[in-house]
Coordinates of C-alpha atoms and ligand atoms in Angstrom, one line a residue:
M243 CA 83.6 107.0 93.0
A244 CA 86.1 105.4 95.6
N245 CA 87.5 101.4 94.2
V246 CA 89.6 98.9 96.5
I247 CA 92.4 98.7 94.3
W248 CA 94.1 95.6 96.7
G249 CA 94.6 94.1 100.1
L250 CA 97.9 93.6 101.6
A251 CA 98.3 91.5 104.8
T252 CA 101.3 92.2 106.7
S253 CA 103.3 91.5 110.1
H254 CA 104.0 94.6 111.8
V255 CA 106.8 93.1 114.2
P256 CA 108.7 96.4 115.1
S257 CA 112.4 94.3 114.5
I258 CA 111.3 94.6 110.9
G259 CA 111.2 98.7 110.8
A260 CA 114.4 98.6 113.0
A261 CA 116.2 96.3 110.6
M262 CA 115.1 98.7 107.7
D263 CA 115.7 102.0 109.9
N264 CA 118.9 100.8 110.5
G265 CA 120.4 99.9 106.9
K266 CA 120.5 96.2 108.1
T267 CA 118.0 94.5 105.6
E268 CA 121.1 92.6 104.1
D269 CA 122.2 91.3 107.0
P270 CA 122.2 87.5 106.8
Y271 CA 119.4 87.3 109.6
W272 CA 117.2 89.9 107.6
K273 CA 117.6 89.2 104.1
P274 CA 115.9 86.2 103.5
L275 CA 112.7 88.1 105.1
F276 CA 113.2 91.3 102.8
D277 CA 114.1 89.2 99.7
G278 CA 110.5 87.5 100.1
Y279 CA 109.0 90.9 100.1
A280 CA 110.3 91.9 97.0
P281 CA 108.0 90.8 94.4
A282 CA 105.2 92.5 96.5
R283 CA 106.7 95.6 96.8
K284 CA 107.5 96.0 93.2
W285 CA 103.9 95.3 92.1
M286 CA 102.5 97.4 94.6
A287 CA 104.9 100.4 93.4
E288 CA 103.6 99.9 90.1
H289 CA 99.9 100.5 91.4
P290 CA 100.1 103.2 93.8
P291 CA 97.0 104.0 96.0
D292 CA 95.7 107.4 96.8
V293 CA 95.1 106.0 100.2
A294 CA 95.6 103.4 102.7
V295 CA 93.2 102.4 104.6
I296 CA 95.4 100.7 107.6
V297 CA 93.7 97.8 109.8
Y298 CA 96.2 97.6 113.1
N299 CA 96.3 97.8 116.4
D300 CA 98.1 100.2 118.9
H301 CA 100.2 98.2 121.5
A302 CA 99.1 100.4 124.4
N303 CA 101.8 103.0 123.1
A304 CA 99.1 105.8 122.2
I305 CA 95.9 104.4 123.5
G306 CA 96.3 103.5 127.3
M307 CA 94.9 100.8 129.2
D308 CA 92.3 103.3 130.9
L309 CA 89.9 103.4 127.8
V310 CA 90.0 100.6 124.8
P311 CA 87.9 100.7 122.0
T312 CA 86.7 97.9 120.6
F313 CA 87.2 99.4 117.2
A314 CA 88.0 102.9 116.0
I315 CA 88.8 105.0 113.2
G316 CA 91.3 108.1 113.4
T317 CA 89.7 111.2 111.7
A318 CA 92.9 113.7 111.9
D319 CA 94.2 115.8 109.1
S320 CA 97.7 114.0 110.8
Y321 CA 99.3 111.3 112.9
D322 CA 102.7 111.8 114.6
V323 CA 104.6 108.6 114.9
A324 CA 104.5 107.4 118.8
D325 CA 107.4 107.2 120.9
E326 CA 107.7 103.4 121.7
G327 CA 110.1 104.2 124.4
W328 CA 113.1 104.1 122.1
G329 CA 112.5 107.1 120.3
R330 CA 110.2 107.9 117.6
R331 CA 111.3 106.3 114.3
Q332 CA 112.8 108.8 111.8
V333 CA 109.8 107.8 109.2
P334 CA 107.9 110.6 107.9
P335 CA 104.5 112.0 109.8
V336 CA 101.5 110.1 108.8
V337 CA 99.0 112.5 106.6
G338 CA 95.4 111.6 107.0
A339 CA 92.4 111.5 104.7
P340 CA 89.8 113.0 107.0
Q341 CA 87.0 113.1 104.5
L342 CA 87.2 109.6 103.6
S343 CA 87.8 108.7 107.3
E344 CA 84.4 110.4 108.4
H345 CA 82.7 109.1 105.4
L346 CA 83.7 105.7 106.7
V347 CA 82.9 106.6 110.4
R348 CA 78.9 107.7 109.1
E349 CA 78.5 104.7 106.7
L350 CA 79.5 101.9 109.6
V351 CA 77.6 103.9 112.5
D352 CA 74.6 104.0 110.0
S353 CA 75.5 100.0 109.5
S354 CA 75.6 99.1 112.9
F355 CA 79.4 99.4 113.7
D356 CA 79.3 101.8 116.3
I357 CA 83.0 102.5 116.7
A358 CA 85.0 105.0 118.4
T359 CA 86.3 108.1 116.4
A360 CA 90.1 108.7 117.1
N361 CA 90.7 112.7 116.5
R362 CA 94.4 112.6 117.8
L363 CA 96.1 109.3 117.8
D364 CA 99.8 108.8 117.3
V365 CA 100.5 105.7 115.7
D366 CA 102.7 102.9 116.5
H367 CA 104.6 100.0 114.5
G368 CA 101.4 98.3 113.9
L369 CA 100.8 100.8 111.5
T370 CA 104.2 102.6 110.6
V371 CA 106.3 99.1 110.1
P372 CA 103.3 98.1 106.9
L373 CA 103.6 101.8 105.7
S374 CA 107.8 100.7 105.5
V375 CA 106.7 96.9 104.0
Y376 CA 104.6 99.0 101.0
C377 CA 107.0 101.9 101.1
S378 CA 110.5 101.2 102.2
E379 CA 112.2 104.7 101.2
P380 CA 109.7 107.5 101.7
G381 CA 112.0 110.3 101.8
E382 CA 110.2 113.4 103.2
A383 CA 106.7 112.1 103.0
W384 CA 104.7 108.6 102.5
P385 CA 103.6 108.3 98.9
C386 CA 99.6 108.3 100.0
T387 CA 97.4 109.5 102.6
V388 CA 95.8 106.9 105.7
V389 CA 92.9 106.2 107.3
P390 CA 94.0 104.2 110.8
V391 CA 91.4 101.6 111.6
L392 CA 92.0 100.3 115.0
V393 CA 91.0 97.0 116.2
N394 CA 91.3 95.8 120.1
V395 CA 93.4 92.5 119.8
I396 CA 95.0 93.0 123.1
Q397 CA 92.6 93.1 125.8
S398 CA 89.9 90.4 126.3
P399 CA 87.6 90.2 124.8
Q400 CA 88.5 90.7 121.6
P401 CA 86.0 91.2 118.8
T402 CA 85.3 87.5 116.9
A403 CA 86.7 86.7 113.8
A404 CA 83.3 86.6 112.5
R405 CA 82.6 90.4 113.9
C406 CA 86.4 91.1 112.3
Y407 CA 85.2 90.0 108.8
E408 CA 81.7 91.9 109.0
F409 CA 83.2 95.0 109.6
G410 CA 85.6 94.7 106.6
K411 CA 82.6 94.2 104.4
A412 CA 81.0 97.2 105.9
I413 CA 83.8 99.1 105.6
G414 CA 84.6 98.0 101.8
Q415 CA 80.6 99.0 100.6
A416 CA 81.7 102.4 102.5
I417 CA 84.8 103.0 100.7
R418 CA 82.9 101.9 97.3
S419 CA 79.9 104.6 98.3
F420 CA 82.7 107.4 98.7
P421 CA 81.4 109.4 96.0
Q422 CA 85.5 111.4 95.2
D423 CA 87.4 109.3 92.7
S424 CA 90.0 107.5 94.7
K425 CA 92.2 104.5 94.5
V426 CA 92.4 102.7 98.1
A427 CA 95.0 100.0 99.2
V428 CA 93.2 98.0 102.6
F429 CA 96.5 96.9 104.6
G430 CA 95.7 94.0 107.1
T431 CA 98.2 93.7 109.8
G432 CA 99.7 91.5 112.7
G433 CA 100.7 87.9 112.9
M434 CA 101.2 85.2 112.1
S435 CA 101.8 83.1 115.1
H436 CA 103.4 84.5 118.0
Q437 CA 103.6 84.8 122.1
L438 CA 105.7 87.2 123.6
A439 CA 105.0 86.7 127.4
G440 CA 104.3 83.7 129.4
A441 CA 105.1 80.0 129.6
R442 CA 103.9 79.6 125.9
A443 CA 106.1 82.7 124.8
G444 CA 108.6 82.0 121.3
L445 CA 105.6 80.1 120.2
I446 CA 105.4 79.2 116.1
N447 CA 103.0 77.1 114.7
E448 CA 103.9 77.1 111.2
Q449 CA 101.1 74.4 110.4
F450 CA 98.3 77.0 111.3
D451 CA 100.0 79.8 109.8
R452 CA 100.0 78.1 106.6
W453 CA 96.9 77.1 106.8
F454 CA 95.4 80.6 107.2
L455 CA 97.5 82.0 104.5
K456 CA 96.1 79.6 102.0
K457 CA 92.4 79.9 103.3
I458 CA 92.4 84.1 103.7
E459 CA 92.6 83.6 99.6
N460 CA 89.1 81.9 98.7
D461 CA 87.7 80.7 102.0
P462 CA 87.8 83.3 104.8
E463 CA 84.8 82.3 106.2
A464 CA 86.7 79.1 107.4
L465 CA 88.8 81.5 109.4
A466 CA 85.5 84.0 110.7
A467 CA 83.9 80.5 112.2
L468 CA 87.0 80.1 114.4
T469 CA 86.8 81.0 118.4
R470 CA 88.8 83.9 119.5
E471 CA 90.1 80.6 121.7
D472 CA 91.0 78.8 118.5
Y473 CA 93.4 81.5 117.9
V474 CA 95.2 81.8 120.8
R475 CA 95.5 78.4 121.4
E476 CA 96.8 78.1 117.8
A477 CA 98.7 81.4 117.2
G478 CA 99.4 82.5 120.3
T479 CA 98.3 85.3 122.5
E480 CA 99.5 87.9 120.5
G481 CA 98.9 85.8 117.2
I482 CA 95.3 86.7 117.6
E483 CA 96.4 89.8 115.6
M484 CA 95.5 87.5 112.4
I485 CA 91.8 88.7 113.1
M486 CA 92.9 91.7 111.4
W487 CA 93.6 90.2 108.1
L488 CA 89.7 89.4 107.9
V489 CA 88.9 92.9 108.2
M490 CA 91.1 93.4 104.9
R491 CA 89.4 90.3 103.2
G492 CA 86.3 91.3 104.0
A493 CA 86.8 94.7 102.4
M494 CA 87.7 93.1 99.1
S495 CA 85.6 91.9 96.5
T496 CA 84.9 88.6 95.9
N497 CA 86.8 88.5 93.1
I498 CA 90.7 88.2 94.0
S499 CA 93.9 87.2 93.3
R500 CA 97.2 86.5 94.9
V501 CA 99.8 88.4 93.5
H502 CA 102.6 87.5 96.2
D503 CA 102.9 85.8 99.4
A504 CA 105.8 85.0 101.9
Y505 CA 106.1 83.2 105.1
H506 CA 109.6 83.4 107.2
V507 CA 110.5 82.3 110.7
P508 CA 111.9 84.4 112.5
A509 CA 111.5 87.7 113.1
S510 CA 112.3 89.0 116.3
N511 CA 110.4 86.0 118.2
T512 CA 107.7 85.7 115.6
A513 CA 106.4 84.1 112.6
A514 CA 106.2 86.7 109.5
A515 CA 104.4 86.9 106.9
L516 CA 103.0 88.9 103.8
A517 CA 100.1 88.3 101.5
L518 CA 99.2 90.7 98.4
F519 CA 95.9 90.4 96.9
D520 CA 94.8 92.4 93.5
D521 CA 91.0 93.3 93.4
L522 CA 89.9 92.5 90.3
G523 CA 86.2 93.1 91.1
D524 CA 86.8 96.8 91.5
R525 CA 89.1 97.2 88.6
P526 CA 87.8 99.3 85.6
E527 CA 88.7 97.4 82.9
T528 CA 86.2 94.6 84.5
A529 CA 83.5 97.0 85.3
T530 CA 80.4 96.1 83.5
Ligands
LIG822 C1 106.9 92.0 118.3 C2 105.5 92.9 118.6 C3 104.5 92.6 117.9 O1 103.7 94.2 117.9 C4 104.1 91.7 117.1 O2 103.3 91.9 116.3 C5 105.2 90.9 116.7 C6 106.4 91.2 117.5 C7 107.8 92.0 119.2 O3 107.8 92.9 120.0 O4 108.8 91.6 119.0
LIG823 FE1 101.8 93.5 117.0

């Protein structure tokens, strides 16, 4: 049977990827952020998953504004890295896990999440930067296969935080009912507080971010209770990406422990964070 072994919440700021791609991680601007990642990276390298289910949003790079699915799952054998206007990142293509994808699609539709399927998809920084946060030097190939899970966070109305949390629970159940032996890591990406345009561009709300970072572990219900207007007001128009962390959290068991977290301002114009959780409920040594 498949198991969720850990969950990683991480910002997906494009310049974090660019810093890695251009050898700038030791520069004074970036060093504190990457130093903050180090303990999590070490732990993840010691607990490699077979598959990463990566919950992210496309930023109108691969999915145009003509058709905006609220939730979608990639079902392809592989996903090319999107050209976001400055050439493709020089990272390996993303190898899919189509059997798990198709299982998730079927189970989710049967649980009344009538999601779209993406049978062809280029993946943008929302997915590739978190993969680089997990594995900074993939060489020729990423160390795991990937199931992309897309959430619309850019066009109103975004799904509610409560719906995202329930979506995550349904994903967790579906993963655990996959008959093949597979170690699965779930990534929730985006955030933290940021607003890239408009009168409040550059908004950072450290108090809200730190409260969210605390609650995501043991009181996700408090985060699920917030409206989308709450998220936009407190965290900014793009800070609403944080609802995707709730999908990750919902997919984990109730028995989790925090391995590491880090919070850093600024990365680009944003607050960036990472939070890594071990899923104890699904570890073989605790199984009854
Ligand atoms: C930026 C873009 C993002 O998608 C994000 O989540 C944070 C920052 C940026 O362009 O700076
Ligand atoms: Fe984003």
